[in-house]
Short mmCIF file of C-alpha atoms in Angstrom, two decimals:
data_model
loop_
_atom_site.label_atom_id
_atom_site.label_comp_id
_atom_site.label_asym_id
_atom_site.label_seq_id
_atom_site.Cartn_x
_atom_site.Cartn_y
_atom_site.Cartn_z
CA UNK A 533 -2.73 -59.18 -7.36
CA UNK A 534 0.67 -57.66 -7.54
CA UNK A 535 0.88 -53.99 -6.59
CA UNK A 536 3.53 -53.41 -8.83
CA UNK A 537 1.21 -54.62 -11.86
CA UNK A 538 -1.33 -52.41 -10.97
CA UNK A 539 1.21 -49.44 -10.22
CA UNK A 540 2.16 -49.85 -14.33
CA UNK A 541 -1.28 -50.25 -15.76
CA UNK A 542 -2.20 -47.08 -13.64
CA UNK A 543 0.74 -45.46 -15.31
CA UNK A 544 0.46 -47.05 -19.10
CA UNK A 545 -3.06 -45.60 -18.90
CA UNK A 546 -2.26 -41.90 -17.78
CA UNK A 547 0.44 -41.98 -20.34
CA UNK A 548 -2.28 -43.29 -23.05
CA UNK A 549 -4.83 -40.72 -21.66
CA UNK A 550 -2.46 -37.55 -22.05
CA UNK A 551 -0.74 -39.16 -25.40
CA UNK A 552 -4.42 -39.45 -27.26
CA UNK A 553 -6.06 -36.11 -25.65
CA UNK A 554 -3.06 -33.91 -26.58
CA UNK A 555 -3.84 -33.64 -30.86
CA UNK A 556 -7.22 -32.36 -30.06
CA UNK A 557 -6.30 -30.06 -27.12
CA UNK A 558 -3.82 -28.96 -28.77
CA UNK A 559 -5.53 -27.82 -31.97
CA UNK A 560 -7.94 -26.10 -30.28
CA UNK A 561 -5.58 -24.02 -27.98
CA UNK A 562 -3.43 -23.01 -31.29
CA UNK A 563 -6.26 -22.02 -33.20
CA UNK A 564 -8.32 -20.46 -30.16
CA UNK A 565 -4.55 -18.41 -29.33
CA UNK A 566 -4.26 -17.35 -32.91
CA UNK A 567 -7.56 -16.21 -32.99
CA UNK A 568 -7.41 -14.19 -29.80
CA UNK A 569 -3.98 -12.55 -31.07
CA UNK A 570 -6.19 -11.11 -34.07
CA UNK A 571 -9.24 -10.39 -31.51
CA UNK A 572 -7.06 -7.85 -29.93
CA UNK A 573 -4.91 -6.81 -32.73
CA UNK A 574 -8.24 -5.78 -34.57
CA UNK A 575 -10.44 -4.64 -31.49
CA UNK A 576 -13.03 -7.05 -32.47
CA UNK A 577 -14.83 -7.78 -29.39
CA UNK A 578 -16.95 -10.32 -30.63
CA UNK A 579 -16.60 -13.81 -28.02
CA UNK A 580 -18.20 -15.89 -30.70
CA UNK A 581 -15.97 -16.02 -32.83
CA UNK A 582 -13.77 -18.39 -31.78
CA UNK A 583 -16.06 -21.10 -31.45
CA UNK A 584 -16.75 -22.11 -35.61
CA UNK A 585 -12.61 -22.15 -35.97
CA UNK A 586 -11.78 -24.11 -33.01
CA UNK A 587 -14.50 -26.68 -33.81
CA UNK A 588 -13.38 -27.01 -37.37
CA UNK A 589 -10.06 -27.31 -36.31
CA UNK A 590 -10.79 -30.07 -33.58
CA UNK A 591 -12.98 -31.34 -36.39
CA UNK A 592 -10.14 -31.39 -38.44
CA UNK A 593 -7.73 -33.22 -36.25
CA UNK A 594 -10.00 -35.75 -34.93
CA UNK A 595 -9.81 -36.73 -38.70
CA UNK A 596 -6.29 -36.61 -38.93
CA UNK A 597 -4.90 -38.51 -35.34
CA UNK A 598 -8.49 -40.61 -35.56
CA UNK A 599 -7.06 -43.71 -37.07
CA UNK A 600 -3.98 -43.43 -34.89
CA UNK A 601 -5.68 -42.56 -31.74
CA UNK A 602 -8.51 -45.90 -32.20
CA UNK A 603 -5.13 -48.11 -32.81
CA UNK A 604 -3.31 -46.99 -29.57
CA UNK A 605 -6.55 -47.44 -28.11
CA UNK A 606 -6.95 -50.79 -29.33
CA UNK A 607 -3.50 -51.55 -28.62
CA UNK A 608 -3.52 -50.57 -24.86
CA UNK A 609 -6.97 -52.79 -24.57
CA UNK A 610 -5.36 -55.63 -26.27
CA UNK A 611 -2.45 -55.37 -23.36
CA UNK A 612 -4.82 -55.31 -20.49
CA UNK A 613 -6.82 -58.16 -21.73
CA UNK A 614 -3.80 -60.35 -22.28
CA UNK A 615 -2.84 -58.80 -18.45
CA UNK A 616 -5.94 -60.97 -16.74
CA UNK A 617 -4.20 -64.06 -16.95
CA UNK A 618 -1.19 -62.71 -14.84
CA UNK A 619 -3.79 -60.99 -12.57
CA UNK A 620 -5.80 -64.34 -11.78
CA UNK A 621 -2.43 -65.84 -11.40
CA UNK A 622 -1.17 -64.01 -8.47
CA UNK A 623 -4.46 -63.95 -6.03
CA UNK A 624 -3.29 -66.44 -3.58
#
């Protein structure tokens, strides 16, 4: 097996890893930010309340990127399936 083949799948799936993580991360740090801003703007110590707006908004954009996270999913396993042929090819 080539070491250069495995060097790029390592790399294809880091890339796919941060690329379909980021939507939902990223929702939840923008809402959870906003929602500290008006925690201490207001005085309202109350560690709670973050948690119903950051679910609905993770909610919210697993609904959104869903479809388009399951086809670069998809995708990526497609490519590493069609990738065993090459693999069983270069074992001496």
């Amino acid at each position: 097996m080539d070491t250069e083949l495995i060097k790029e799948v390592m790399i294809e799936s880091m890339r796919i890893t941060i690329l379909i993580s980021l939507p939902i991360l990223g929702a939840g740090l923008v809402v959870g930010l906003i929602i500290s801003i008006l925690q201490a703007t207001t005085s309202i110590q109350e560690q709670t309340l973050t948690f119903v707006p950051k679910l609905i908004a993770i909610v919210l954009a697993l609904v959104i990127f869903g479809p388009w996270m399951t086809s670069t999913l998809m995708e990526f396993t497609i490519q590493i399936f069609d990738l065993i042929p090459d693999m069983a090819l270069a074992v001496p």
